[in-house]
Tab-separated table of C-alpha atoms in Angstrom:
chain	number	residue	atom	x	y	z
X	1	MET	CA	21.146	3.303	-2.128
X	2	LEU	CA	19.499	0.230	-3.656
X	3	THR	CA	20.374	-0.329	-7.312
X	4	ILE	CA	18.218	-2.790	-9.270
X	5	HIS	CA	19.709	-4.044	-12.540
X	6	PHE	CA	17.385	-4.894	-15.448
X	7	SER	CA	18.007	-6.884	-18.583
X	8	GLN	CA	15.684	-6.555	-21.579
X	9	GLU	CA	13.927	-9.709	-20.374
X	10	ASP	CA	13.471	-8.160	-16.920
X	11	ILE	CA	11.887	-5.069	-18.462
X	12	LEU	CA	9.386	-7.253	-20.301
X	13	ARG	CA	8.514	-9.129	-17.087
X	14	THR	CA	8.084	-6.085	-14.857
X	15	ARG	CA	4.518	-5.450	-13.701
X	16	VAL	CA	2.426	-3.669	-11.061
X	17	ALA	CA	0.489	-5.614	-8.415
X	18	PRO	CA	-3.227	-5.842	-9.280
X	19	ALA	CA	-4.446	-4.281	-6.013
X	20	ALA	CA	-3.379	-3.271	-2.525
X	21	ASP	CA	-1.462	-6.204	-1.040
X	22	PRO	CA	-3.176	-7.062	2.287
X	23	ILE	CA	-0.108	-8.683	3.886
X	24	TRP	CA	2.329	-5.936	2.943
X	25	GLU	CA	-0.139	-3.292	4.139
X	26	LEU	CA	-0.554	-5.153	7.431
X	27	VAL	CA	3.178	-5.471	8.078
X	28	LEU	CA	4.024	-1.902	7.063
X	29	SER	CA	1.159	-0.531	9.151
X	30	LEU	CA	2.708	-2.247	12.187
X	31	HIS	CA	5.945	-0.359	11.558
X	32	LEU	CA	4.082	2.920	11.175
X	33	LEU	CA	2.008	2.321	14.303
X	34	GLN	CA	5.113	1.790	16.449
X	35	GLY	CA	7.282	4.463	14.842
X	36	ARG	CA	8.045	7.880	16.227
X	37	ALA	CA	7.499	9.867	13.040
X	38	LYS	CA	4.700	12.405	13.366
X	39	ASP	CA	2.523	12.183	10.279
X	40	PRO	CA	-0.577	14.386	10.708
X	41	LEU	CA	-2.408	12.443	7.985
X	42	MET	CA	-2.108	9.253	10.044
X	43	ALA	CA	-2.496	10.630	13.580
X	44	HIS	CA	-6.221	9.803	13.783
X	45	TRP	CA	-5.556	6.246	12.605
X	46	ARG	CA	-2.707	5.705	15.071
X	47	ARG	CA	-4.714	6.965	18.038
X	48	GLY	CA	-7.756	4.891	17.151
X	49	VAL	CA	-5.841	1.656	16.531
X	50	ALA	CA	-3.716	2.047	19.654
X	51	ARG	CA	-6.852	2.650	21.731
X	52	GLU	CA	-8.589	-0.429	20.317
X	53	LEU	CA	-5.580	-2.669	20.904
X	54	ARG	CA	-5.162	-1.464	24.491
X	55	ARG	CA	-8.823	-2.086	25.188
X	56	ASP	CA	-8.879	-5.518	23.552
X	57	VAL	CA	-8.479	-8.363	26.061
X	58	THR	CA	-6.833	-10.533	23.407
X	59	SER	CA	-4.052	-8.031	22.653
X	60	ASP	CA	-1.481	-10.281	24.404
X	61	GLN	CA	-1.650	-12.560	21.404
X	62	LEU	CA	-0.139	-9.730	19.371
X	63	ARG	CA	3.136	-9.706	21.334
X	64	LEU	CA	4.966	-11.998	18.921
X	65	LEU	CA	3.620	-10.179	15.867
X	66	PHE	CA	4.821	-6.817	17.176
X	67	ALA	CA	8.207	-8.257	18.153
X	68	LEU	CA	8.695	-9.567	14.615
X	69	ASN	CA	7.982	-6.103	13.210
X	70	PRO	CA	10.174	-3.469	14.869
X	71	PRO	CA	9.463	0.112	13.782
X	72	ARG	CA	12.869	0.437	12.094
X	73	GLY	CA	15.380	-1.835	10.455
X	74	TYR	CA	15.121	-5.448	9.382
X	75	PHE	CA	11.938	-7.512	9.550
X	76	PRO	CA	11.590	-11.146	8.374
X	77	ASP	CA	11.092	-11.815	4.687
X	78	PHE	CA	8.777	-14.748	5.409
X	79	LEU	CA	6.124	-12.380	6.796
X	80	THR	CA	5.455	-10.948	3.332
X	81	PRO	CA	5.253	-13.966	0.990
X	82	TYR	CA	4.900	-13.490	-2.753
X	83	GLU	CA	1.651	-15.478	-2.622
X	84	SER	CA	-0.137	-12.590	-0.912
X	85	VAL	CA	-0.601	-11.017	-4.355
X	86	ALA	CA	-3.496	-13.498	-4.598
X	87	GLY	CA	-5.129	-12.212	-1.389
X	88	PHE	CA	-5.011	-12.278	2.394
X	89	GLU	CA	-5.847	-15.944	2.943
X	90	ALA	CA	-3.320	-17.052	0.335
X	91	GLY	CA	-0.698	-14.967	2.129
X	92	LEU	CA	-1.537	-16.463	5.529
X	93	GLU	CA	-1.330	-19.987	4.150
X	94	ALA	CA	2.116	-19.187	2.734
X	95	VAL	CA	3.250	-17.879	6.145
X	96	ARG	CA	2.046	-21.089	7.822
X	97	SER	CA	3.898	-23.114	5.179
X	98	THR	CA	7.220	-21.272	5.502
X	99	PRO	CA	10.161	-23.688	5.113
X	100	LEU	CA	12.060	-24.368	8.332
X	101	ASP	CA	15.396	-23.110	6.987
X	102	LEU	CA	13.825	-19.774	6.053
X	103	LEU	CA	12.262	-19.401	9.509
X	104	LYS	CA	15.574	-20.108	11.227
X	105	ARG	CA	17.533	-17.755	8.992
X	106	ASP	CA	15.141	-14.810	9.246
X	107	LEU	CA	14.685	-15.096	13.010
X	108	THR	CA	18.437	-15.411	13.576
X	109	VAL	CA	18.995	-12.177	11.627
X	110	LEU	CA	16.233	-10.407	13.564
X	111	ALA	CA	17.460	-11.649	16.967
X	112	GLY	CA	20.856	-10.111	16.234
X	113	THR	CA	19.414	-6.606	16.620
X	114	ASN	CA	16.123	-7.028	18.518
X	115	PRO	CA	15.034	-8.882	21.674
X	116	LEU	CA	12.455	-11.567	20.930
X	117	PRO	CA	9.904	-13.291	23.201
X	118	SER	CA	10.288	-16.953	24.113
X	119	SER	CA	7.658	-17.930	21.540
X	120	ALA	CA	10.111	-16.916	18.787
X	121	ALA	CA	12.236	-19.991	19.575
X	122	ALA	CA	9.243	-22.263	18.988
X	123	LEU	CA	8.526	-20.338	15.792
X	124	ALA	CA	12.099	-20.942	14.605
X	125	ARG	CA	11.502	-24.648	15.138
X	126	GLY	CA	8.468	-24.437	12.871
X	127	GLU	CA	5.983	-25.580	15.508
X	128	PRO	CA	2.551	-25.541	13.802
X	129	GLU	CA	0.775	-24.172	16.884
X	130	VAL	CA	2.980	-21.083	16.966
X	131	LEU	CA	2.652	-20.510	13.220
X	132	GLN	CA	-1.126	-20.726	13.645
X	133	LEU	CA	-0.950	-18.291	16.580
X	134	LEU	CA	1.034	-15.884	14.419
X	135	THR	CA	-1.444	-15.931	11.532
X	136	ASP	CA	-4.374	-15.701	13.964
X	137	SER	CA	-2.804	-12.563	15.431
X	138	MET	CA	-2.364	-11.151	11.917
X	139	THR	CA	-6.067	-11.731	11.265
X	140	HIS	CA	-7.019	-10.097	14.555
X	141	TYR	CA	-4.758	-7.091	14.003
X	142	ARG	CA	-6.108	-6.659	10.492
X	143	SER	CA	-9.695	-6.496	11.787
X	144	VAL	CA	-8.730	-3.575	14.035
X	145	ALA	CA	-6.125	-1.671	12.028
X	146	LEU	CA	-7.002	-2.244	8.376
X	147	GLU	CA	-10.545	-3.415	7.697
X	148	PRO	CA	-12.311	-0.205	8.893
X	149	TYR	CA	-10.083	1.842	6.569
X	150	TRP	CA	-9.635	-0.573	3.668
X	151	GLY	CA	-11.794	1.404	1.247
X	152	ARG	CA	-9.504	4.421	1.520
X	153	VAL	CA	-6.401	2.238	1.196
X	154	GLN	CA	-7.799	0.642	-1.964
X	155	ALA	CA	-8.766	4.021	-3.411
X	156	ALA	CA	-5.241	5.418	-2.954
X	157	VAL	CA	-3.618	2.322	-4.454
X	158	GLU	CA	-6.049	2.238	-7.379
X	159	ALA	CA	-5.366	5.913	-8.080
X	160	ASP	CA	-1.647	5.140	-8.220
X	161	ARG	CA	-2.231	2.120	-10.488
X	162	THR	CA	-4.162	4.348	-12.875
X	163	ARG	CA	-1.254	6.783	-12.934
X	164	ARG	CA	1.217	3.951	-13.674
X	165	ALA	CA	-1.060	2.552	-16.379
X	166	ARG	CA	-1.063	5.885	-18.164
X	167	ALA	CA	2.751	6.056	-17.916
X	168	LEU	CA	2.939	2.533	-19.362
X	169	LEU	CA	0.654	3.414	-22.280
X	170	ASP	CA	2.610	6.583	-23.037
X	171	GLY	CA	6.151	5.232	-22.635
X	172	GLY	CA	6.142	1.454	-22.243
X	173	VAL	CA	7.742	-0.235	-19.228
X	174	GLU	CA	10.592	2.269	-19.270
X	175	GLY	CA	7.999	5.034	-19.043
X	176	LEU	CA	6.425	3.192	-16.109
X	177	LEU	CA	9.772	2.919	-14.313
X	178	GLY	CA	10.560	6.544	-15.076
X	179	SER	CA	7.260	7.609	-13.467
X	180	LEU	CA	8.458	6.410	-10.046
X	181	ARG	CA	10.416	9.604	-9.449
X	182	PRO	CA	11.353	11.377	-7.209
X	183	THR	CA	12.036	8.563	-4.705
X	184	MET	CA	13.537	6.454	-7.514
X	185	ARG	CA	15.437	7.168	-10.715
X	186	TRP	CA	15.396	5.046	-13.874
X	187	GLU	CA	18.424	5.345	-16.115
X	188	ALA	CA	20.298	3.035	-18.506
X	189	GLY	CA	18.831	-0.246	-17.295
X	190	ARG	CA	19.087	0.597	-13.606
X	191	LEU	CA	16.444	1.616	-11.086
X	192	GLU	CA	18.091	3.541	-8.246
X	193	VAL	CA	16.216	3.791	-4.947
X	194	HIS	CA	17.401	6.855	-3.075
X	195	ASP	CA	17.588	7.103	0.729
X	196	TYR	CA	17.615	3.305	1.018
X	197	PRO	CA	19.042	2.369	4.462
X	198	ASP	CA	21.712	0.028	3.018
X	199	SER	CA	23.932	-0.008	-0.049
X	200	ARG	CA	22.741	-2.960	-2.143
X	201	GLU	CA	22.859	-4.271	-5.694
X	202	LEU	CA	19.967	-6.439	-6.884
X	203	HIS	CA	20.283	-8.314	-10.182
X	204	LEU	CA	16.903	-9.526	-11.431
X	205	ASP	CA	18.432	-12.202	-13.695
X	206	GLY	CA	15.478	-12.433	-16.040
X	207	ARG	CA	12.826	-12.743	-13.302
X	208	GLY	CA	11.369	-9.273	-13.745
X	209	LEU	CA	10.153	-7.084	-10.882
X	210	LEU	CA	6.786	-6.911	-9.133
X	211	LEU	CA	6.038	-3.301	-8.165
X	212	VAL	CA	3.680	-3.117	-5.182
X	213	PRO	CA	2.054	0.283	-4.531
X	214	SER	CA	1.442	0.647	-0.788
X	215	PHE	CA	-0.573	3.027	1.364
X	216	PHE	CA	1.324	2.280	4.580
X	217	CYS	CA	4.811	2.284	3.067
X	218	ALA	CA	6.831	5.158	4.475
X	219	ARG	CA	8.857	7.546	2.337
X	220	THR	CA	11.474	4.909	1.368
X	221	PRO	CA	10.576	1.905	-0.827
X	222	VAL	CA	11.099	-1.582	0.608
X	223	ALA	CA	12.667	-4.694	-0.944
X	224	LEU	CA	13.161	-8.213	0.403
X	225	LEU	CA	16.603	-9.001	1.810
X	226	ASP	CA	16.945	-12.446	0.231
X	227	PRO	CA	17.949	-11.997	-3.446
X	228	ALA	CA	16.821	-15.578	-4.176
X	229	LEU	CA	13.164	-14.775	-3.463
X	230	PRO	CA	10.910	-13.435	-6.254
X	231	PRO	CA	11.925	-9.768	-6.655
X	232	VAL	CA	9.437	-7.347	-5.126
X	233	LEU	CA	9.714	-3.593	-4.625
X	234	VAL	CA	7.087	-1.917	-2.422
X	235	TYR	CA	6.788	1.833	-2.886
X	236	PRO	CA	4.659	4.545	-1.242
X	237	VAL	CA	1.590	6.044	-2.879
X	238	ASP	CA	-0.016	9.420	-2.350
X	239	ARG	CA	-2.277	8.883	0.673
X	240	LEU	CA	-4.941	11.235	-0.702
X	241	GLY	CA	-5.669	12.886	2.632
X	242	GLY	CA	-4.638	9.954	4.812
X	243	LEU	CA	-6.929	8.266	7.303
X	244	ALA	CA	-8.035	11.414	9.079
X	245	PRO	CA	-11.765	11.632	9.821
X	246	ALA	CA	-13.863	13.048	7.021
X	247	PRO	CA	-15.188	16.595	7.483
X	248	GLY	CA	-17.894	16.519	10.137
X	249	GLU	CA	-17.108	12.944	11.209
X	250	GLY	CA	-18.344	12.260	14.720
X	251	ALA	CA	-20.893	15.069	14.544
X	252	GLY	CA	-24.041	12.917	14.583
X	253	ARG	CA	-26.953	14.578	12.799
X	254	ALA	CA	-24.698	17.272	11.378
X	255	ARG	CA	-22.712	14.561	9.622
X	256	GLU	CA	-25.889	13.033	8.181
X	257	GLY	CA	-27.034	16.438	6.964
X	258	ALA	CA	-23.674	17.119	5.301
X	259	GLY	CA	-23.879	13.742	3.575
X	260	ARG	CA	-27.361	14.492	2.249
X	261	GLU	CA	-26.214	17.902	0.995
X	262	ALA	CA	-23.207	16.350	-0.763
X	263	LEU	CA	-25.371	13.728	-2.452
X	264	ALA	CA	-27.940	16.356	-3.466
X	265	ALA	CA	-25.143	18.340	-5.118
X	266	LEU	CA	-24.439	15.332	-7.347
X	267	LEU	CA	-27.827	15.383	-9.079
X	268	GLY	CA	-27.628	16.303	-12.739
X	269	ARG	CA	-26.473	14.851	-16.045
X	270	THR	CA	-23.146	16.641	-16.214
X	271	ARG	CA	-21.797	15.280	-12.941
X	272	ALA	CA	-23.011	11.800	-13.796
X	273	ALA	CA	-21.069	12.127	-17.056
X	274	VAL	CA	-17.986	13.308	-15.162
X	275	LEU	CA	-18.254	10.269	-12.917
X	276	GLU	CA	-18.504	7.982	-15.942
X	277	ALA	CA	-15.570	9.684	-17.678
X	278	SER	CA	-13.421	9.033	-14.586
X	279	ASP	CA	-14.043	5.282	-14.692
X	280	ASP	CA	-10.601	4.585	-16.184
X	281	GLY	CA	-8.930	7.729	-14.905
X	282	CYS	CA	-9.261	11.142	-16.500
X	283	THR	CA	-7.518	14.504	-16.163
X	284	THR	CA	-9.428	17.753	-15.729
X	285	GLY	CA	-8.583	18.761	-19.297
X	286	GLU	CA	-9.780	15.431	-20.651
X	287	VAL	CA	-13.066	15.760	-18.756
X	288	ALA	CA	-13.568	19.196	-20.307
X	289	ARG	CA	-12.843	17.957	-23.830
X	290	ARG	CA	-14.987	14.819	-23.585
X	291	LEU	CA	-18.004	16.641	-22.176
X	292	HIS	CA	-17.532	19.863	-24.182
X	293	ILE	CA	-17.447	22.046	-21.088
X	294	SER	CA	-14.920	24.619	-19.918
X	295	PRO	CA	-11.895	23.569	-17.817
X	296	ALA	CA	-13.243	25.704	-14.961
X	297	ALA	CA	-16.579	23.871	-15.048
X	298	ALA	CA	-14.801	20.499	-15.176
X	299	SER	CA	-12.732	21.488	-12.134
X	300	GLN	CA	-15.862	22.561	-10.246
X	301	HIS	CA	-17.717	19.321	-10.979
X	302	THR	CA	-14.768	17.099	-10.013
X	303	ALA	CA	-14.392	19.078	-6.774
X	304	VAL	CA	-18.018	18.365	-5.843
X	305	LEU	CA	-17.600	14.661	-6.622
X	306	ARG	CA	-14.357	14.526	-4.662
X	307	ASN	CA	-15.903	16.219	-1.620
X	308	ALA	CA	-18.729	13.681	-1.719
X	309	GLY	CA	-16.202	10.822	-1.593
X	310	LEU	CA	-16.803	9.581	-5.135
X	311	LEU	CA	-13.517	10.684	-6.731
X	312	VAL	CA	-9.898	11.012	-5.682
X	313	SER	CA	-7.639	13.528	-7.380
X	314	GLN	CA	-3.883	13.200	-7.722
X	315	ARG	CA	-1.560	15.867	-9.115
X	316	ASP	CA	1.251	14.816	-11.443
X	317	ARG	CA	3.314	17.787	-12.573
X	318	ASN	CA	0.887	20.174	-14.282
X	319	THR	CA	-2.096	17.807	-14.554
X	320	VAL	CA	-4.620	16.445	-12.051
X	321	LEU	CA	-5.789	12.852	-12.552
X	322	HIS	CA	-9.245	11.864	-11.239
X	323	THR	CA	-10.179	8.257	-10.441
X	324	LEU	CA	-13.164	6.614	-8.788
X	325	THR	CA	-13.252	5.642	-5.132
X	326	PRO	CA	-14.901	2.296	-4.246
X	327	LEU	CA	-18.069	4.262	-3.413
X	328	GLY	CA	-17.922	6.102	-6.723
X	329	ARG	CA	-17.496	2.857	-8.625
X	330	ALA	CA	-20.403	1.280	-6.750
X	331	MET	CA	-22.607	4.262	-7.597
X	332	LEU	CA	-21.565	4.125	-11.261
X	333	ASP	CA	-22.200	0.380	-11.442
X	334	ALA	CA	-25.593	0.836	-9.842
């Protein structure tokens, strides 16, 4: 179990990442791609990515990247720099600028349990060409494994952020930390992460904690090994149906017809109002009260919007929270 100790100052400095972190999602997707766990929500994604990488003539350049990210156990801290909270390019620049002592330390730890290719030795020496090769391979892998699905990843993370924001408004930071159940438990200044692979104590020492909601994080949250680095805890979000193909996907004209039917079903003032009410997140009961309609009607309208890809719905105990997808937000903005 991982136990994170908070002071009052740490509680005040705890926050949630502003969006899906592109570097963390990339690294964790590598673990999921190589793992043996059978997740039906991700089977379509795994097959498609594996097929693209096998077919790609440049896939040899990914050998080092895959070696640095085994499906289980330790992976280097330097691959997920804190700077990636500012975006993908900022994260890549931080990887290329990794201090030599950090490279040596992380790769020595990894080599103790995993065989590494010869290029890892040059990486440990901080050779700029190998660091550039590594970040180039991250960019290439991202174009295959993440970019085609990024809208769904963002939608799932944004839905989770909306849920945490409501917990924060209702109960402050302690309410936010308490909302992370059942994988974590908040009690008396401690956040306990269950099923963590090691027994660890992390003292924040006034630095606060950055919570990073992640689509590709598996069941167990992830923390950096080095306690001197800025404290980060990555936790899994509800995948909202995963990356399976949408109903009718791959069916040519039938798919186009289904899309037209779904969009036609959206016409009308009430559903437009439901879409607007969901801009900042809204439960079914709140939709009904705001629009002066019955709960059954609110549920029907949100179902139509969800099936059309404009809303995502997430259950939390006895309520269902609806938030906009990127497509829904674009339609509302338009």
